[in-house]
Amino acid sequence: YLEDTTTKIAEDETIEGKVGEQYTTNQAQLEAQYELVEVPENANGIMLRKQTIVTYYYRLKKYPYTINYLEKGTNQVLHTAKIGEEQTWGTVINTADEVIEIDGYIYDSADKENLSISTGENIINIYYTKKNAKVTVHYYEENTTNKVSEDIEINGKVNDDYNTTIADDIPSKYELVSEPENKSGKMTEEEIIVTYYFRKKETQVNVHYYEEGTINKLSEDIIIKGKVDDTYTTESATDVPIKYELVAEPENKAGTMTE
């Protein structure tokens, strides 16, 4: 019988004999999922006038199960396998209840929707794929969000390597302030922002005060320092000897600084 029931799991056997004769009983030959609870005390003995009843009780065995967490396509182990508590033969394990969160990965599929505990290997393989990831690269003028080149997006998967470079269409009047620390690295679940900052190049305006037709100085040169695109204004020196008069004001006496 099945333990604590009168449910038969094998046919009864009858042993015929005489009072006082020895009798011996044996376990039934059952399927592998059954195990004997214990040998009955009267499994062997002497026949009596009264019928002797010998009852063997069996129960279903328990078996462990394993959940593997793998990367789809590579079978790389992403998380320590779960060794489940032993379950009675026939118990159904629902795969959906075994899905876990793994950093950088998203659940994809499993090799079975559920597992019925059996006498063989009890294994569920759950597969994950890397999450999508993105790196956005900005090219800004220093201390602003003014673009000096269009943004670039790098798409990939979490933990992929990425590398960024200076855009090749930055106007020549700009120079790089410094390379960002995260210009290269590995992609993460969170979007990575890489920003290259540029500033206008330093330049200068040189003002000369010459005698007409020569490079003889009538006053010392003046240097106006600034950056490309800064405006500038010049004027006649105040210490030019009085015997000289201005021929004409230069056309570029005021304007915008260039490289």
PDB file of C-alpha atoms in Angstrom:
ATOM      1  CA  TYR A   1       0.000   0.000   0.000  1.00  0.00           C
ATOM      2  CA  LEU A   2       0.882   3.666  -0.383  1.00  0.00           C
ATOM      3  CA  GLU A   3       1.867   5.030   3.022  1.00  0.00           C
ATOM      4  CA  ASP A   4      -1.072   5.911   5.304  1.00  0.00           C
ATOM      5  CA  THR A   5      -3.594   4.661   2.721  1.00  0.00           C
ATOM      6  CA  THR A   6      -5.128   1.447   1.414  1.00  0.00           C
ATOM      7  CA  THR A   7      -4.198   2.414  -2.139  1.00  0.00           C
ATOM      8  CA  LYS A   8      -2.603  -0.559  -3.809  1.00  0.00           C
ATOM      9  CA  ILE A   9       0.608  -0.063  -5.720  1.00  0.00           C
ATOM     10  CA  ALA A  10       1.114  -3.805  -6.301  1.00  0.00           C
ATOM     11  CA  GLU A  11      -1.210  -6.796  -6.334  1.00  0.00           C
ATOM     12  CA  ASP A  12      -1.763  -8.755  -3.107  1.00  0.00           C
ATOM     13  CA  GLU A  13       0.009 -12.101  -2.753  1.00  0.00           C
ATOM     14  CA  THR A  14      -1.336 -15.122  -0.878  1.00  0.00           C
ATOM     15  CA  ILE A  15       0.939 -17.734   0.669  1.00  0.00           C
ATOM     16  CA  GLU A  16      -0.761 -21.112   1.276  1.00  0.00           C
ATOM     17  CA  GLY A  17       0.500 -23.473   3.964  1.00  0.00           C
ATOM     18  CA  LYS A  18      -0.121 -25.395   7.200  1.00  0.00           C
ATOM     19  CA  VAL A  19      -0.380 -24.148  10.753  1.00  0.00           C
ATOM     20  CA  GLY A  20       3.070 -24.096  12.274  1.00  0.00           C
ATOM     21  CA  GLU A  21       4.899 -23.831   8.966  1.00  0.00           C
ATOM     22  CA  GLN A  22       7.414 -21.033   8.362  1.00  0.00           C
ATOM     23  CA  TYR A  23       6.524 -18.295   5.889  1.00  0.00           C
ATOM     24  CA  THR A  24       8.623 -15.622   4.272  1.00  0.00           C
ATOM     25  CA  THR A  25       7.462 -12.504   2.422  1.00  0.00           C
ATOM     26  CA  ASN A  26       9.369 -10.164   0.152  1.00  0.00           C
ATOM     27  CA  GLN A  27       9.041  -6.622  -1.084  1.00  0.00           C
ATOM     28  CA  ALA A  28       7.167  -6.094  -4.326  1.00  0.00           C
ATOM     29  CA  GLN A  29       9.127  -5.172  -7.426  1.00  0.00           C
ATOM     30  CA  LEU A  30       8.005  -1.569  -7.927  1.00  0.00           C
ATOM     31  CA  GLU A  31       8.931   1.340 -10.143  1.00  0.00           C
ATOM     32  CA  ALA A  32      12.016   3.300  -9.103  1.00  0.00           C
ATOM     33  CA  GLN A  33      10.076   6.227  -7.603  1.00  0.00           C
ATOM     34  CA  TYR A  34       8.816   4.133  -4.690  1.00  0.00           C
ATOM     35  CA  GLU A  35      10.701   3.292  -1.487  1.00  0.00           C
ATOM     36  CA  LEU A  36       9.767   1.050   1.409  1.00  0.00           C
ATOM     37  CA  VAL A  37       8.793   2.862   4.600  1.00  0.00           C
ATOM     38  CA  GLU A  38       9.973  -0.050   6.763  1.00  0.00           C
ATOM     39  CA  VAL A  39       9.953  -3.837   6.786  1.00  0.00           C
ATOM     40  CA  PRO A  40       6.842  -5.036   8.663  1.00  0.00           C
ATOM     41  CA  GLU A  41       7.541  -6.875  11.926  1.00  0.00           C
ATOM     42  CA  ASN A  42       5.676  -9.952  10.702  1.00  0.00           C
ATOM     43  CA  ALA A  43       7.393 -10.073   7.324  1.00  0.00           C
ATOM     44  CA  ASN A  44       8.570 -13.576   8.284  1.00  0.00           C
ATOM     45  CA  GLY A  45       7.077 -15.939  10.836  1.00  0.00           C
ATOM     46  CA  ILE A  46       4.988 -19.059  11.570  1.00  0.00           C
ATOM     47  CA  MET A  47       1.549 -19.651  10.145  1.00  0.00           C
ATOM     48  CA  LEU A  48      -1.294 -19.541  12.617  1.00  0.00           C
ATOM     49  CA  ARG A  49      -4.864 -20.795  12.544  1.00  0.00           C
ATOM     50  CA  LYS A  50      -5.959 -17.197  12.068  1.00  0.00           C
ATOM     51  CA  GLN A  51      -5.041 -15.562   8.778  1.00  0.00           C
ATOM     52  CA  THR A  52      -1.879 -13.519   9.037  1.00  0.00           C
ATOM     53  CA  ILE A  53      -1.923 -10.140   7.259  1.00  0.00           C
ATOM     54  CA  VAL A  54       1.459  -8.704   6.258  1.00  0.00           C
ATOM     55  CA  THR A  55       1.373  -5.158   4.896  1.00  0.00           C
ATOM     56  CA  TYR A  56       4.247  -3.396   3.201  1.00  0.00           C
ATOM     57  CA  TYR A  57       3.887   0.406   3.061  1.00  0.00           C
ATOM     58  CA  TYR A  58       5.661   2.483   0.445  1.00  0.00           C
ATOM     59  CA  ARG A  59       6.066   6.146  -0.224  1.00  0.00           C
ATOM     60  CA  LEU A  60       7.185   8.220  -3.186  1.00  0.00           C
ATOM     61  CA  LYS A  61      10.871   9.126  -3.132  1.00  0.00           C
ATOM     62  CA  LYS A  62      12.156  12.685  -3.054  1.00  0.00           C
ATOM     63  CA  TYR A  63      14.642  14.051  -5.547  1.00  0.00           C
ATOM     64  CA  PRO A  64      16.651  17.296  -5.792  1.00  0.00           C
ATOM     65  CA  TYR A  65      16.428  19.608  -8.771  1.00  0.00           C
ATOM     66  CA  THR A  66      18.815  22.132 -10.310  1.00  0.00           C
ATOM     67  CA  ILE A  67      18.188  25.539 -11.885  1.00  0.00           C
ATOM     68  CA  ASN A  68      20.949  26.801 -14.188  1.00  0.00           C
ATOM     69  CA  TYR A  69      21.213  30.494 -15.095  1.00  0.00           C
ATOM     70  CA  LEU A  70      22.979  30.794 -18.450  1.00  0.00           C
ATOM     71  CA  GLU A  71      23.753  33.330 -21.158  1.00  0.00           C
ATOM     72  CA  LYS A  72      21.816  32.503 -24.295  1.00  0.00           C
ATOM     73  CA  GLY A  73      23.998  31.405 -27.169  1.00  0.00           C
ATOM     74  CA  THR A  74      27.136  30.838 -25.076  1.00  0.00           C
ATOM     75  CA  ASN A  75      25.886  28.861 -22.063  1.00  0.00           C
ATOM     76  CA  GLN A  76      28.154  31.006 -19.906  1.00  0.00           C
ATOM     77  CA  VAL A  77      27.156  30.621 -16.258  1.00  0.00           C
ATOM     78  CA  LEU A  78      25.755  33.950 -15.057  1.00  0.00           C
ATOM     79  CA  HIS A  79      24.787  32.999 -11.525  1.00  0.00           C
ATOM     80  CA  THR A  80      25.436  30.144  -9.140  1.00  0.00           C
ATOM     81  CA  ALA A  81      23.074  27.297  -9.920  1.00  0.00           C
ATOM     82  CA  LYS A  82      20.205  26.759  -7.518  1.00  0.00           C
ATOM     83  CA  ILE A  83      20.058  23.301  -5.969  1.00  0.00           C
ATOM     84  CA  GLY A  84      16.431  23.005  -4.960  1.00  0.00           C
ATOM     85  CA  GLU A  85      15.204  21.301  -1.827  1.00  0.00           C
ATOM     86  CA  GLU A  86      14.284  17.679  -2.477  1.00  0.00           C
ATOM     87  CA  GLN A  87      10.766  17.335  -3.822  1.00  0.00           C
ATOM     88  CA  THR A  88       8.436  14.346  -3.943  1.00  0.00           C
ATOM     89  CA  TRP A  89       8.336  12.471  -7.238  1.00  0.00           C
ATOM     90  CA  GLY A  90       5.760  14.037  -9.546  1.00  0.00           C
ATOM     91  CA  THR A  91       5.899  17.500  -7.966  1.00  0.00           C
ATOM     92  CA  VAL A  92       5.740  20.203 -10.633  1.00  0.00           C
ATOM     93  CA  ILE A  93       8.272  23.043 -10.519  1.00  0.00           C
ATOM     94  CA  ASN A  94       7.062  26.157 -12.358  1.00  0.00           C
ATOM     95  CA  THR A  95       9.916  27.729 -14.317  1.00  0.00           C
ATOM     96  CA  ALA A  96       8.436  31.232 -14.020  1.00  0.00           C
ATOM     97  CA  ASP A  97       8.871  31.024 -10.243  1.00  0.00           C
ATOM     98  CA  GLU A  98      12.584  30.361 -10.649  1.00  0.00           C
ATOM     99  CA  VAL A  99      13.484  33.387 -12.809  1.00  0.00           C
ATOM    100  CA  ILE A 100      15.795  35.814 -10.952  1.00  0.00           C
ATOM    101  CA  GLU A 101      17.225  39.259 -11.650  1.00  0.00           C
ATOM    102  CA  ILE A 102      20.812  39.299 -12.925  1.00  0.00           C
ATOM    103  CA  ASP A 103      22.684  42.589 -13.286  1.00  0.00           C
ATOM    104  CA  GLY A 104      23.165  43.567 -16.903  1.00  0.00           C
ATOM    105  CA  TYR A 105      20.939  40.809 -18.246  1.00  0.00           C
ATOM    106  CA  ILE A 106      17.285  40.265 -19.067  1.00  0.00           C
ATOM    107  CA  TYR A 107      15.327  37.014 -19.028  1.00  0.00           C
ATOM    108  CA  ASP A 108      14.955  35.487 -22.486  1.00  0.00           C
ATOM    109  CA  SER A 109      13.663  31.930 -22.330  1.00  0.00           C
ATOM    110  CA  ALA A 110      13.925  28.509 -20.684  1.00  0.00           C
ATOM    111  CA  ASP A 111      14.270  24.984 -21.948  1.00  0.00           C
ATOM    112  CA  LYS A 112      10.945  23.996 -20.363  1.00  0.00           C
ATOM    113  CA  GLU A 113       7.881  25.739 -18.961  1.00  0.00           C
ATOM    114  CA  ASN A 114       7.794  23.438 -15.962  1.00  0.00           C
ATOM    115  CA  LEU A 115       9.553  20.425 -14.552  1.00  0.00           C
ATOM    116  CA  SER A 116       7.866  17.333 -13.163  1.00  0.00           C
ATOM    117  CA  ILE A 117      10.205  15.776 -10.594  1.00  0.00           C
ATOM    118  CA  SER A 118      11.306  12.363 -11.820  1.00  0.00           C
ATOM    119  CA  THR A 119      13.840   9.663 -11.058  1.00  0.00           C
ATOM    120  CA  GLY A 120      16.276  11.054 -13.647  1.00  0.00           C
ATOM    121  CA  GLU A 121      18.049  14.400 -13.904  1.00  0.00           C
ATOM    122  CA  ASN A 122      15.807  17.219 -12.820  1.00  0.00           C
ATOM    123  CA  ILE A 123      17.230  20.320 -14.495  1.00  0.00           C
ATOM    124  CA  ILE A 124      15.796  23.596 -15.759  1.00  0.00           C
ATOM    125  CA  ASN A 125      18.040  25.826 -17.887  1.00  0.00           C
ATOM    126  CA  ILE A 126      17.013  29.479 -17.821  1.00  0.00           C
ATOM    127  CA  TYR A 127      18.548  31.714 -20.488  1.00  0.00           C
ATOM    128  CA  TYR A 128      19.329  35.432 -20.360  1.00  0.00           C
ATOM    129  CA  THR A 129      20.563  37.981 -22.884  1.00  0.00           C
ATOM    130  CA  LYS A 130      22.542  41.143 -22.247  1.00  0.00           C
ATOM    131  CA  LYS A 131      20.496  44.298 -21.836  1.00  0.00           C
ATOM    132  CA  ASN A 132      20.733  46.990 -24.489  1.00  0.00           C
ATOM    133  CA  ALA A 133      23.073  49.834 -23.632  1.00  0.00           C
ATOM    134  CA  LYS A 134      23.940  53.233 -25.078  1.00  0.00           C
ATOM    135  CA  VAL A 135      26.739  55.782 -24.977  1.00  0.00           C
ATOM    136  CA  THR A 136      25.980  59.354 -26.056  1.00  0.00           C
ATOM    137  CA  VAL A 137      28.900  61.598 -26.996  1.00  0.00           C
ATOM    138  CA  HIS A 138      28.547  65.394 -26.825  1.00  0.00           C
ATOM    139  CA  TYR A 139      30.917  67.968 -28.306  1.00  0.00           C
ATOM    140  CA  TYR A 140      30.274  71.215 -26.435  1.00  0.00           C
ATOM    141  CA  GLU A 141      31.835  74.638 -26.167  1.00  0.00           C
ATOM    142  CA  GLU A 142      33.404  74.979 -22.743  1.00  0.00           C
ATOM    143  CA  ASN A 143      30.949  75.823 -19.934  1.00  0.00           C
ATOM    144  CA  THR A 144      27.984  75.637 -22.304  1.00  0.00           C
ATOM    145  CA  THR A 145      25.813  73.130 -24.094  1.00  0.00           C
ATOM    146  CA  ASN A 146      26.486  74.817 -27.439  1.00  0.00           C
ATOM    147  CA  LYS A 147      27.297  72.085 -29.910  1.00  0.00           C
ATOM    148  CA  VAL A 148      30.469  72.341 -31.953  1.00  0.00           C
ATOM    149  CA  SER A 149      29.638  69.024 -33.643  1.00  0.00           C
ATOM    150  CA  GLU A 150      26.600  66.774 -33.698  1.00  0.00           C
ATOM    151  CA  ASP A 151      26.116  64.170 -30.964  1.00  0.00           C
ATOM    152  CA  ILE A 152      27.127  60.588 -31.633  1.00  0.00           C
ATOM    153  CA  GLU A 153      25.302  57.546 -30.250  1.00  0.00           C
ATOM    154  CA  ILE A 154      27.028  54.217 -29.708  1.00  0.00           C
ATOM    155  CA  ASN A 155      24.620  51.312 -29.249  1.00  0.00           C
ATOM    156  CA  GLY A 156      25.560  47.963 -27.797  1.00  0.00           C
ATOM    157  CA  LYS A 157      24.995  45.619 -24.903  1.00  0.00           C
ATOM    158  CA  VAL A 158      25.817  45.884 -21.208  1.00  0.00           C
ATOM    159  CA  ASN A 159      29.513  45.120 -20.568  1.00  0.00           C
ATOM    160  CA  ASP A 160      30.471  45.727 -24.207  1.00  0.00           C
ATOM    161  CA  ASP A 161      33.640  47.801 -24.621  1.00  0.00           C
ATOM    162  CA  TYR A 162      33.265  51.267 -26.090  1.00  0.00           C
ATOM    163  CA  ASN A 163      35.706  53.896 -27.308  1.00  0.00           C
ATOM    164  CA  THR A 164      35.068  57.510 -28.301  1.00  0.00           C
ATOM    165  CA  THR A 165      37.159  60.021 -30.204  1.00  0.00           C
ATOM    166  CA  ILE A 166      37.158  63.704 -31.055  1.00  0.00           C
ATOM    167  CA  ALA A 167      34.812  64.517 -33.924  1.00  0.00           C
ATOM    168  CA  ASP A 168      36.627  65.195 -37.181  1.00  0.00           C
ATOM    169  CA  ASP A 169      34.506  68.192 -38.139  1.00  0.00           C
ATOM    170  CA  ILE A 170      35.284  70.485 -35.203  1.00  0.00           C
ATOM    171  CA  PRO A 171      35.951  74.004 -36.573  1.00  0.00           C
ATOM    172  CA  SER A 172      39.655  74.772 -36.523  1.00  0.00           C
ATOM    173  CA  LYS A 173      39.164  77.795 -34.268  1.00  0.00           C
ATOM    174  CA  TYR A 174      38.464  75.403 -31.366  1.00  0.00           C
ATOM    175  CA  GLU A 175      40.880  73.409 -29.262  1.00  0.00           C
ATOM    176  CA  LEU A 176      40.118  70.563 -26.870  1.00  0.00           C
ATOM    177  CA  VAL A 177      40.063  71.519 -23.198  1.00  0.00           C
ATOM    178  CA  SER A 178      40.877  67.987 -22.045  1.00  0.00           C
ATOM    179  CA  GLU A 179      39.895  64.419 -22.833  1.00  0.00           C
ATOM    180  CA  PRO A 180      36.992  63.130 -20.690  1.00  0.00           C
ATOM    181  CA  GLU A 181      37.916  60.454 -18.163  1.00  0.00           C
ATOM    182  CA  ASN A 182      35.177  58.164 -19.459  1.00  0.00           C
ATOM    183  CA  LYS A 183      36.117  58.458 -23.130  1.00  0.00           C
ATOM    184  CA  SER A 184      36.402  54.646 -23.174  1.00  0.00           C
ATOM    185  CA  GLY A 185      35.171  51.869 -20.929  1.00  0.00           C
ATOM    186  CA  LYS A 186      32.412  49.304 -20.643  1.00  0.00           C
ATOM    187  CA  MET A 187      28.742  49.925 -21.282  1.00  0.00           C
ATOM    188  CA  THR A 188      26.355  49.824 -18.332  1.00  0.00           C
ATOM    189  CA  GLU A 189      22.622  49.527 -17.798  1.00  0.00           C
ATOM    190  CA  GLU A 190      22.482  53.278 -17.339  1.00  0.00           C
ATOM    191  CA  GLU A 191      23.179  55.439 -20.374  1.00  0.00           C
ATOM    192  CA  ILE A 192      26.748  56.752 -20.364  1.00  0.00           C
ATOM    193  CA  ILE A 193      27.292  60.396 -21.289  1.00  0.00           C
ATOM    194  CA  VAL A 194      30.722  61.338 -22.638  1.00  0.00           C
ATOM    195  CA  THR A 195      31.313  65.061 -23.132  1.00  0.00           C
ATOM    196  CA  TYR A 196      34.214  66.636 -24.977  1.00  0.00           C
ATOM    197  CA  TYR A 197      34.599  70.340 -24.154  1.00  0.00           C
ATOM    198  CA  PHE A 198      36.266  72.772 -26.533  1.00  0.00           C
ATOM    199  CA  ARG A 199      37.323  76.392 -26.215  1.00  0.00           C
ATOM    200  CA  LYS A 200      38.214  78.990 -28.782  1.00  0.00           C
ATOM    201  CA  LYS A 201      41.921  79.315 -29.437  1.00  0.00           C
ATOM    202  CA  GLU A 202      43.876  82.205 -28.013  1.00  0.00           C
ATOM    203  CA  THR A 203      44.957  84.811 -30.535  1.00  0.00           C
ATOM    204  CA  GLN A 204      46.086  88.430 -30.686  1.00  0.00           C
ATOM    205  CA  VAL A 205      45.935  91.662 -32.651  1.00  0.00           C
ATOM    206  CA  ASN A 206      49.222  93.475 -33.273  1.00  0.00           C
ATOM    207  CA  VAL A 207      48.958  97.242 -33.755  1.00  0.00           C
ATOM    208  CA  HIS A 208      51.859  99.048 -35.486  1.00  0.00           C
ATOM    209  CA  TYR A 209      52.483 102.786 -35.746  1.00  0.00           C
ATOM    210  CA  TYR A 210      54.830 103.263 -38.729  1.00  0.00           C
ATOM    211  CA  GLU A 211      56.138 106.169 -40.772  1.00  0.00           C
ATOM    212  CA  GLU A 212      54.539 105.998 -44.200  1.00  0.00           C
ATOM    213  CA  GLY A 213      56.347 103.706 -46.633  1.00  0.00           C
ATOM    214  CA  THR A 214      58.636 102.303 -43.904  1.00  0.00           C
ATOM    215  CA  ILE A 215      58.608 100.137 -40.820  1.00  0.00           C
ATOM    216  CA  ASN A 216      60.118 102.899 -38.729  1.00  0.00           C
ATOM    217  CA  LYS A 217      58.171 102.970 -35.458  1.00  0.00           C
ATOM    218  CA  LEU A 218      56.582 106.219 -34.355  1.00  0.00           C
ATOM    219  CA  SER A 219      55.192 104.558 -31.251  1.00  0.00           C
ATOM    220  CA  GLU A 220      55.650 101.173 -29.661  1.00  0.00           C
ATOM    221  CA  ASP A 221      53.505  98.287 -30.905  1.00  0.00           C
ATOM    222  CA  ILE A 222      50.410  97.371 -28.946  1.00  0.00           C
ATOM    223  CA  ILE A 223      49.296  93.775 -28.538  1.00  0.00           C
ATOM    224  CA  ILE A 224      45.640  93.032 -27.843  1.00  0.00           C
ATOM    225  CA  LYS A 225      45.192  89.478 -26.575  1.00  0.00           C
ATOM    226  CA  GLY A 226      41.976  87.535 -26.776  1.00  0.00           C
ATOM    227  CA  LYS A 227      40.293  84.522 -28.313  1.00  0.00           C
ATOM    228  CA  VAL A 228      39.081  83.785 -31.790  1.00  0.00           C
ATOM    229  CA  ASP A 229      35.808  85.657 -32.489  1.00  0.00           C
ATOM    230  CA  ASP A 230      36.426  88.248 -29.767  1.00  0.00           C
ATOM    231  CA  THR A 231      35.833  91.796 -31.001  1.00  0.00           C
ATOM    232  CA  TYR A 232      38.646  94.304 -30.923  1.00  0.00           C
ATOM    233  CA  THR A 233      39.061  98.053 -31.393  1.00  0.00           C
ATOM    234  CA  THR A 234      42.280 100.018 -31.995  1.00  0.00           C
ATOM    235  CA  GLU A 235      43.073 103.715 -32.050  1.00  0.00           C
ATOM    236  CA  SER A 236      45.899 106.018 -32.949  1.00  0.00           C
ATOM    237  CA  ALA A 237      48.668 106.169 -30.356  1.00  0.00           C
ATOM    238  CA  THR A 238      48.698 109.293 -28.186  1.00  0.00           C
ATOM    239  CA  ASP A 239      52.489 109.630 -28.146  1.00  0.00           C
ATOM    240  CA  VAL A 240      53.131 109.943 -31.892  1.00  0.00           C
ATOM    241  CA  PRO A 241      55.362 113.033 -32.401  1.00  0.00           C
ATOM    242  CA  ILE A 242      53.306 116.106 -33.295  1.00  0.00           C
ATOM    243  CA  LYS A 243      55.129 116.587 -36.583  1.00  0.00           C
ATOM    244  CA  TYR A 244      53.353 113.483 -37.948  1.00  0.00           C
ATOM    245  CA  GLU A 245      49.799 113.283 -39.180  1.00  0.00           C
ATOM    246  CA  LEU A 246      47.691 110.161 -39.789  1.00  0.00           C
ATOM    247  CA  VAL A 247      47.650 109.125 -43.426  1.00  0.00           C
ATOM    248  CA  ALA A 248      44.403 107.144 -43.076  1.00  0.00           C
ATOM    249  CA  GLU A 249      42.706 104.904 -40.572  1.00  0.00           C
ATOM    250  CA  PRO A 250      43.293 101.236 -41.426  1.00  0.00           C
ATOM    251  CA  GLU A 251      40.212  99.374 -42.659  1.00  0.00           C
ATOM    252  CA  ASN A 252      40.753  96.709 -39.998  1.00  0.00           C
ATOM    253  CA  LYS A 253      41.094  99.096 -37.090  1.00  0.00           C
ATOM    254  CA  ALA A 254      38.154  97.254 -35.486  1.00  0.00           C
ATOM    255  CA  GLY A 255      36.736  93.834 -36.084  1.00  0.00           C
ATOM    256  CA  THR A 256      36.689  90.251 -34.898  1.00  0.00           C
ATOM    257  CA  MET A 257      39.774  88.276 -33.944  1.00  0.00           C
ATOM    258  CA  THR A 258      40.802  85.346 -36.114  1.00  0.00           C
ATOM    259  CA  GLU A 259      43.199  82.434 -35.813  1.00  0.00           C
TER     260      GLU A 259
END
